[in-house]
Short mmCIF file of C-alpha atoms and ligand atoms in Angstrom, two decimals:
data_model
loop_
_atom_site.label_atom_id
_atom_site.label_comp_id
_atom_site.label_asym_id
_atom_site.label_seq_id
_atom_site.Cartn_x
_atom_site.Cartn_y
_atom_site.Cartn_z
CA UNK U 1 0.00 0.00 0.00
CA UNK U 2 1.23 3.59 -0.98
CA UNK U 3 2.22 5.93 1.92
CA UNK U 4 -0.97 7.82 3.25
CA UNK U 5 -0.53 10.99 2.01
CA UNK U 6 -3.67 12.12 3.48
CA UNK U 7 -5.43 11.83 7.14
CA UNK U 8 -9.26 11.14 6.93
CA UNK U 9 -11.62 11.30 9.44
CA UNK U 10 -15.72 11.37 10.07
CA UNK U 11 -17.17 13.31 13.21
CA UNK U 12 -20.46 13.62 14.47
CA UNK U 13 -23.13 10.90 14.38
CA UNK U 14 -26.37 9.58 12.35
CA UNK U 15 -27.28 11.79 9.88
CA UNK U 16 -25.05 14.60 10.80
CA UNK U 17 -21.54 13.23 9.77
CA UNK U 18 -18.70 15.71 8.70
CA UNK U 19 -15.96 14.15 6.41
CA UNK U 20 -12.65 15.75 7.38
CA UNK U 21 -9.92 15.23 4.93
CA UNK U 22 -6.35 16.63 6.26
CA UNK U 23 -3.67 16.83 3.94
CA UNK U 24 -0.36 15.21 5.40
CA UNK U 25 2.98 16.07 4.01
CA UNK U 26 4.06 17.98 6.56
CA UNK U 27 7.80 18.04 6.14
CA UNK U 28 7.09 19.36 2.01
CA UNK U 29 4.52 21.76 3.16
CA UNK U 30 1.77 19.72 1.84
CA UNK U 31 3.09 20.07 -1.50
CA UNK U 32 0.48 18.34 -3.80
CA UNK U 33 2.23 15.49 -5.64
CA UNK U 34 -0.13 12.92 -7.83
CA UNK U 35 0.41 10.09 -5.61
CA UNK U 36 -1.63 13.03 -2.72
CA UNK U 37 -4.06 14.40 -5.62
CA UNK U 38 -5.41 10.39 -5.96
CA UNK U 39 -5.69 9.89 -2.41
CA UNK U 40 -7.68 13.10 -1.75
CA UNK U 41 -9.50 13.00 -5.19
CA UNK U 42 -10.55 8.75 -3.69
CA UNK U 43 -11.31 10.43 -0.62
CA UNK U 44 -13.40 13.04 -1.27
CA UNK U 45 -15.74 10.47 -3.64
CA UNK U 46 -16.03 8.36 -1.15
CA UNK U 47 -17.53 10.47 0.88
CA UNK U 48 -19.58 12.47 -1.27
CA UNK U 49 -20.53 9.12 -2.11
CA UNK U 50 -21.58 8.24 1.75
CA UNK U 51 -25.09 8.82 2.29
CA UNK U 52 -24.49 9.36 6.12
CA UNK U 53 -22.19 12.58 5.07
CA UNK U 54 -23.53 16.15 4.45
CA UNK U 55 -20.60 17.89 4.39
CA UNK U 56 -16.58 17.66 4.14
CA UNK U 57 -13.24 19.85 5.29
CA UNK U 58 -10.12 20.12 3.72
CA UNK U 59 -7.45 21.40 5.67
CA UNK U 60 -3.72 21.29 6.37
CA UNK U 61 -1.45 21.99 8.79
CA UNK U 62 -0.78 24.87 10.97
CA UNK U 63 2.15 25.97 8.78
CA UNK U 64 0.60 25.11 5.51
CA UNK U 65 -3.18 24.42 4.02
CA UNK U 66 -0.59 23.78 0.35
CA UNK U 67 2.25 25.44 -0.66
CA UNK U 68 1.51 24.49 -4.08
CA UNK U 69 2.84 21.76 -6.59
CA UNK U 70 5.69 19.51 -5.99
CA UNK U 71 8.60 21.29 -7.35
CA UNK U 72 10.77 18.65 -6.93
CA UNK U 73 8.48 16.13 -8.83
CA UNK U 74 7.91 19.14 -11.34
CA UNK U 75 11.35 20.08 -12.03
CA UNK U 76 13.01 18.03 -14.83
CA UNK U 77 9.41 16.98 -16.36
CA UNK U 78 9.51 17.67 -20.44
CA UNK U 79 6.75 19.33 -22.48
CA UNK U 80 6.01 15.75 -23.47
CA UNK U 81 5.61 14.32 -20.24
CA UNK U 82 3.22 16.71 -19.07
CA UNK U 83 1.43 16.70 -21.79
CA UNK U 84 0.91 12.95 -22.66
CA UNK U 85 0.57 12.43 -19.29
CA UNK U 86 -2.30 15.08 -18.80
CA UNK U 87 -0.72 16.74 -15.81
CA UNK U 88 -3.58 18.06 -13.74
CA UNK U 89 -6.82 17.20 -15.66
CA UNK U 90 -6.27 13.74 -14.81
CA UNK U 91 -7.21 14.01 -11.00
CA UNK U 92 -6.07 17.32 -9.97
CA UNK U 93 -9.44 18.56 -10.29
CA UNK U 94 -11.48 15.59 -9.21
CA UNK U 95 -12.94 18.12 -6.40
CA UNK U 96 -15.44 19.46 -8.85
CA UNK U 97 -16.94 16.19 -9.32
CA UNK U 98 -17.71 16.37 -5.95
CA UNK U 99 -21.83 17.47 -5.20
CA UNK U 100 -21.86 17.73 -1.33
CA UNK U 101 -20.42 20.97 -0.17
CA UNK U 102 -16.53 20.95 0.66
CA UNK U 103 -15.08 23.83 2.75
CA UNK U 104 -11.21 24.54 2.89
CA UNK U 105 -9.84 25.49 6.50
CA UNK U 106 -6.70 27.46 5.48
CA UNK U 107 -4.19 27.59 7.63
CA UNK U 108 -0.16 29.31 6.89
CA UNK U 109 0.57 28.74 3.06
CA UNK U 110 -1.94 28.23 0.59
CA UNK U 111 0.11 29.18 -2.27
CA UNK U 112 0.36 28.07 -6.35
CA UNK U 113 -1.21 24.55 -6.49
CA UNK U 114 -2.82 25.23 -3.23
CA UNK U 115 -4.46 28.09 -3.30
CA UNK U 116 -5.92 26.65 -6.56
CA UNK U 117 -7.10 23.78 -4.33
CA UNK U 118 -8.56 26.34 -1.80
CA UNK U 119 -10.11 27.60 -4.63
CA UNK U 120 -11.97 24.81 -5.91
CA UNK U 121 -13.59 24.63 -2.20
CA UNK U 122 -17.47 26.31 -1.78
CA UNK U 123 -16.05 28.14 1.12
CA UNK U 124 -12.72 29.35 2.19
CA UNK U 125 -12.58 29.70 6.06
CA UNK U 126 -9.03 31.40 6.99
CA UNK U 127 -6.67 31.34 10.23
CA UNK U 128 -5.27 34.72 10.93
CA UNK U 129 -2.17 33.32 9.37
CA UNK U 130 -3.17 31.87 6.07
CA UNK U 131 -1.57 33.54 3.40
CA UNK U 132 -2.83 33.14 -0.19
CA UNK U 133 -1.08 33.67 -3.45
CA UNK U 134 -0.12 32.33 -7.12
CA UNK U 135 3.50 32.29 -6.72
CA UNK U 136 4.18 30.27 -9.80
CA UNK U 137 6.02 33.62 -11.92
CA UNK U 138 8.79 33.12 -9.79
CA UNK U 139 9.43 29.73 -11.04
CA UNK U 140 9.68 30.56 -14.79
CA UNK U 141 6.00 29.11 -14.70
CA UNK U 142 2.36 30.08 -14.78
CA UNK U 143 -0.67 29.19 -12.39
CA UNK U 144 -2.43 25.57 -14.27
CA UNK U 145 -5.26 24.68 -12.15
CA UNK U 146 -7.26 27.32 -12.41
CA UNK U 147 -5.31 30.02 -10.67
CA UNK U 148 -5.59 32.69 -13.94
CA UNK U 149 -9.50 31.87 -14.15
CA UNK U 150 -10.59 31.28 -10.45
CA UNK U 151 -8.83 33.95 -8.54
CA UNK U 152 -10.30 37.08 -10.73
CA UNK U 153 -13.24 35.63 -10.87
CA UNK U 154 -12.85 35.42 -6.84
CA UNK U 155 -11.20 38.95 -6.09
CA UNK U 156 -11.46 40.67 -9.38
CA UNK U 157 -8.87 41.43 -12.96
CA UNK U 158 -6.46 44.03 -10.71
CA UNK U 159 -5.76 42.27 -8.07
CA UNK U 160 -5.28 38.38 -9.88
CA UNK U 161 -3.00 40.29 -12.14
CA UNK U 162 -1.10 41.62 -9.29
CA UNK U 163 -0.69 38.22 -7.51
CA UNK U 164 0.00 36.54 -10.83
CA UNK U 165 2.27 39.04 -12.15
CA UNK U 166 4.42 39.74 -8.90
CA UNK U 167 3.95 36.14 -7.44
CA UNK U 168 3.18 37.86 -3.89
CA UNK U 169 1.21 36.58 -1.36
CA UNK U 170 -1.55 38.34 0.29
CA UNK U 171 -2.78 37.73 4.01
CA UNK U 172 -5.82 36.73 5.35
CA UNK U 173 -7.05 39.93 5.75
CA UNK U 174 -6.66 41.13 2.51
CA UNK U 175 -7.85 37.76 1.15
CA UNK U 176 -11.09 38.51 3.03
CA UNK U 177 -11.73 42.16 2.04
CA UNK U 178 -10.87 40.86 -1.60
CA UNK U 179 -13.70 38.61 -1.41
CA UNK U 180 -11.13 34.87 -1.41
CA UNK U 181 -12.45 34.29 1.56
CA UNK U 182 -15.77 34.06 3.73
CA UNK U 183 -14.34 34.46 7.20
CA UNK U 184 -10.88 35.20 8.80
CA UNK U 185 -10.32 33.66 12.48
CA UNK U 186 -7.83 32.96 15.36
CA UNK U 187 -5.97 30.57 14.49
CA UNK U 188 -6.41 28.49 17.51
CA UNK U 189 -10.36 28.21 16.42
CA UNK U 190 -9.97 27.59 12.73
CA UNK U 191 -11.28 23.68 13.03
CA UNK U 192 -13.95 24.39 15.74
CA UNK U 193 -15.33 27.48 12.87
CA UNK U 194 -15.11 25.25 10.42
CA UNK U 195 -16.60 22.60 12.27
CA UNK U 196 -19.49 24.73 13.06
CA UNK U 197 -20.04 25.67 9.75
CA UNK U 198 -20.04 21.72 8.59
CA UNK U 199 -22.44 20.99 11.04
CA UNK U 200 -24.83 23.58 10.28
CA UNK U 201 -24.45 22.47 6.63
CA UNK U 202 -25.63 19.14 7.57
CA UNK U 203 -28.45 19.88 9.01
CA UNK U 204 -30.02 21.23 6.07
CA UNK U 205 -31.54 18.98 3.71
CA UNK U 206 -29.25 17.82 0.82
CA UNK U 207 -30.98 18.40 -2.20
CA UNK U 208 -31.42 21.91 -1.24
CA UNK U 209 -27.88 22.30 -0.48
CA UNK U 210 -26.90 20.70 -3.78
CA UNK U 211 -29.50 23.01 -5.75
CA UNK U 212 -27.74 26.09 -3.93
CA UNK U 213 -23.99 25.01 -4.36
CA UNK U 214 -25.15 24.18 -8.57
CA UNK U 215 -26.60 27.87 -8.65
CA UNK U 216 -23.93 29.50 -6.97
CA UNK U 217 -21.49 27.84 -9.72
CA UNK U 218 -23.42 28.68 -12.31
CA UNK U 219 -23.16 32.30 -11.73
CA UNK U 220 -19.44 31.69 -12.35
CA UNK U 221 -20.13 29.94 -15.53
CA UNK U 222 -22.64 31.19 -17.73
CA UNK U 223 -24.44 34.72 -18.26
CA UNK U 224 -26.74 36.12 -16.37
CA UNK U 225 -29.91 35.15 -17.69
CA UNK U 226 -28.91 31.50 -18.20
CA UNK U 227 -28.18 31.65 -14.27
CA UNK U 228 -31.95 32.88 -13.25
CA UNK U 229 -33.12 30.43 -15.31
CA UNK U 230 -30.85 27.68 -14.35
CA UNK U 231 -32.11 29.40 -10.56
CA UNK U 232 -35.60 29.35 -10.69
CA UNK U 233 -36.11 25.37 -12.38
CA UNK U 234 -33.82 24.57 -9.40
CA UNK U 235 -36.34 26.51 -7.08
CA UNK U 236 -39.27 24.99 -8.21
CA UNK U 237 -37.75 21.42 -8.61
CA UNK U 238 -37.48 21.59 -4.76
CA UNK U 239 -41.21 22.07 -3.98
CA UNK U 240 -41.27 18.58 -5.48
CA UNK U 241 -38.96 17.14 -2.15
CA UNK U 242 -40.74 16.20 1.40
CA UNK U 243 -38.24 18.01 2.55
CA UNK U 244 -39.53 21.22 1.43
CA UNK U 245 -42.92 20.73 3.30
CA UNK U 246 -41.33 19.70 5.88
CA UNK U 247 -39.29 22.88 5.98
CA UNK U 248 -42.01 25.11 5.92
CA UNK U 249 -44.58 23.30 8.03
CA UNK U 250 -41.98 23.52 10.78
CA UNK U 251 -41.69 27.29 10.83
CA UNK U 252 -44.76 28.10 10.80
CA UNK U 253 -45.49 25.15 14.22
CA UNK U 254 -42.21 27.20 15.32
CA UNK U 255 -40.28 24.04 15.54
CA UNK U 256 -36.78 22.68 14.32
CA UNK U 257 -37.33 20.76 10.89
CA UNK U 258 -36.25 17.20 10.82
CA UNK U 259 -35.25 16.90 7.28
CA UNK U 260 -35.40 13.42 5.69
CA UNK U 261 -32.94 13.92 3.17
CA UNK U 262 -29.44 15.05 5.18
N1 CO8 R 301 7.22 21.79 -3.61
C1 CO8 R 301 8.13 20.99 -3.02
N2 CO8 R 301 8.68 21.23 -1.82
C2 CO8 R 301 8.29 22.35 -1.18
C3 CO8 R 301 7.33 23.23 -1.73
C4 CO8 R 301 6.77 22.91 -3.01
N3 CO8 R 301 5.82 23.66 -3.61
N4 CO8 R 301 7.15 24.25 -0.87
C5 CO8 R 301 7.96 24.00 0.20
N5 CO8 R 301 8.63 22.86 0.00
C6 CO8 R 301 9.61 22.25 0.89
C7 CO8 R 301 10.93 23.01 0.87
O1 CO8 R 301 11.73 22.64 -0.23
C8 CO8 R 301 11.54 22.61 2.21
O2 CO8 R 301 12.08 21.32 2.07
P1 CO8 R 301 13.52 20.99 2.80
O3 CO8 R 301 13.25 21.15 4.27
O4 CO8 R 301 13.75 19.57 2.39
O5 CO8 R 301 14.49 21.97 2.28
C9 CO8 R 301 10.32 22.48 3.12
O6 CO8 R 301 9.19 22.35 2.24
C10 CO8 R 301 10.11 23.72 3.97
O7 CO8 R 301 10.08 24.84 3.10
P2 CO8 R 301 10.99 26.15 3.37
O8 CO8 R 301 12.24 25.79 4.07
O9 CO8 R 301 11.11 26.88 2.06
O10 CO8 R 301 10.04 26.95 4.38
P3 CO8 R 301 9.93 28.52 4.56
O11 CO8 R 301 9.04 28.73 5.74
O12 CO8 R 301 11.25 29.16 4.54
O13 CO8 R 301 9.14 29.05 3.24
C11 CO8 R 301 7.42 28.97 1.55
C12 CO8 R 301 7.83 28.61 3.00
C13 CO8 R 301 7.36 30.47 1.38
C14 CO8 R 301 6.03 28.37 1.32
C15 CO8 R 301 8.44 28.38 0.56
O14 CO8 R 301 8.66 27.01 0.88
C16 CO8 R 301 8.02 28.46 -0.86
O15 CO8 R 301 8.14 29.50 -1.48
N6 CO8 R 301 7.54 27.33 -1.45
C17 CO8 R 301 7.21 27.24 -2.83
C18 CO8 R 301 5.88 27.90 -3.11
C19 CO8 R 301 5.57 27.84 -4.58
O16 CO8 R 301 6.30 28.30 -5.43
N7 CO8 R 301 4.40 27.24 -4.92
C20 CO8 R 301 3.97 27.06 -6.27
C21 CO8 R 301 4.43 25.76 -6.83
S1 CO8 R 301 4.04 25.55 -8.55
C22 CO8 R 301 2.41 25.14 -8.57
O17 CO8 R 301 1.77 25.05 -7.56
C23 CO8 R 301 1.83 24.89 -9.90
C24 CO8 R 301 0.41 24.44 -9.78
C25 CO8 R 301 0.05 23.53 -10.89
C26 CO8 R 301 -1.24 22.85 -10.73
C27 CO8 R 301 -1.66 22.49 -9.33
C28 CO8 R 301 -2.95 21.75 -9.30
C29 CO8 R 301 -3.68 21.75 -7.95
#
């Protein structure tokens, strides 16, 4: 068996399970090497694929969520290697396979490869540390999972240029006023707000939170009124769940709803 490259974990019980994924290279920084992508990418399928599971979290260390792409696996590769080979596509990017929402708890670096990873995530939660950035200039090389397309999308043309052109990194702070990220903490409660945030996920019911995570993609993918429309067939394909009724009939009795399908 190949060296775990990855920690995996499940918390909480029944119906309200959290898959926690922590990536485990610690000595490299969690740089992502294939041998890593196909035990996360295995990983995060089986869960999504666990019907006791609502929710996962990616994280790292305290030092580093990523600091990007093996160098020293990347270094003598030819053109013809990583291109035969299909460097990336071919399970660097299983995460968007993935249906159940994922959130990234970003600790230290989260840099090149893993910011890109981060990025992939349906929420970025940040330790005061975490610093973000697309370093890959500096290495006579250029962002290729998404860095070029995700981050402006994320934090807007001037300031993706500016990390991509300079290769700097930019705090946690900065990530959050930019709009990277949805929260900034201590970084001594980064699991137990991530945590949280899981656990609240879960407790909603599933095909409502896989509606809302399709949406919220699609406004990164296709024009506006494509979007509304993709939107509102998603809204009224829900009225067609118990789950819905359910929903509603316990607000108005002013009670917690006990979803069936979590
Ligand atoms: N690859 C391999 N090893 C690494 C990497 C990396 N990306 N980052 C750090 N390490 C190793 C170091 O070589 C060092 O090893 P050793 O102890 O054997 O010398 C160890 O981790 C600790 O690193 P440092 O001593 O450098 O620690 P510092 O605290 O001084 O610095 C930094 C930390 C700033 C993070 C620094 O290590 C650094 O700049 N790392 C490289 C960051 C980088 O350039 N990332 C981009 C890589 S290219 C890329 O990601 C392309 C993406 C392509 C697709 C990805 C798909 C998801």
């Amino acid at each position: 068996m190949s060296e775990p490259l990855i920690l995996t974990q499940v918390r909480g019980e029944a119906a309200l399970k959290v898959g926690v994924i922590t990536l485990h290279r610690p000595k490299q920084l969690n740089a992502l090497n294939d041998a890593l992508m196909d035990q996360l990418g295995a990983a995060l399928l089986a869960f999504d694929a666990d019907e006791s599971i609502g929710c996962m979290v990616i994280t790292g260390s305290e030092k580093a969520f990523a600091a990007g792409a093996d160098i020293s696996a990347m270094a003598k590769w030819t053109y013809m290697e990583v291109y035969k080979s299909d460097f990336i596509t071919r399970n660097w990017e299983t995460l968007k396979r993935v249906r159940k929402p994922v959130i990234a708890a970003v600790s230290g670096f989260a840099l090149g490869g893993g910011c890109e990873l981060a990025m992939m995530c349906d929420i970025i939660i940040a330790a005061e540390t975490a610093k973000f950035g697309q370093p890959e200039i500096k290495l006579g090389i250029i962002p290729g999972a998404g860095g070029t397309q995700r981050l402006p999308r994320a934090v807007g043309k001037a300031k993706a240029m500016d990390l991509s052109l300079t290769g700097r990194m930019m705090d946690a702070a900065e990530a959050e006023r930019a709009g990277l990220v949805s929260r900034v903490v201590p970084a001594d409660k980064l699991l137990d707000e991530a945590f949280a945030a899981a656990d609240a996920i879960c407790s909603y019911s599933l095909p409502s939170l896989i509606a809302a995570k399709e949406c919220v993609n699609r406004a990164y993918e296709a024009p506006l009124n494509e979007g509304l429309l993709f939107e509102r067939r998603a809204f009224h394909a829900l009225f067609a769940t118990e789950d819905q009724k359910e929903g509603m009939e316990a607000f108005l009795a002013k009670r917690p709803a006990a979803f069936k399908h979590r």
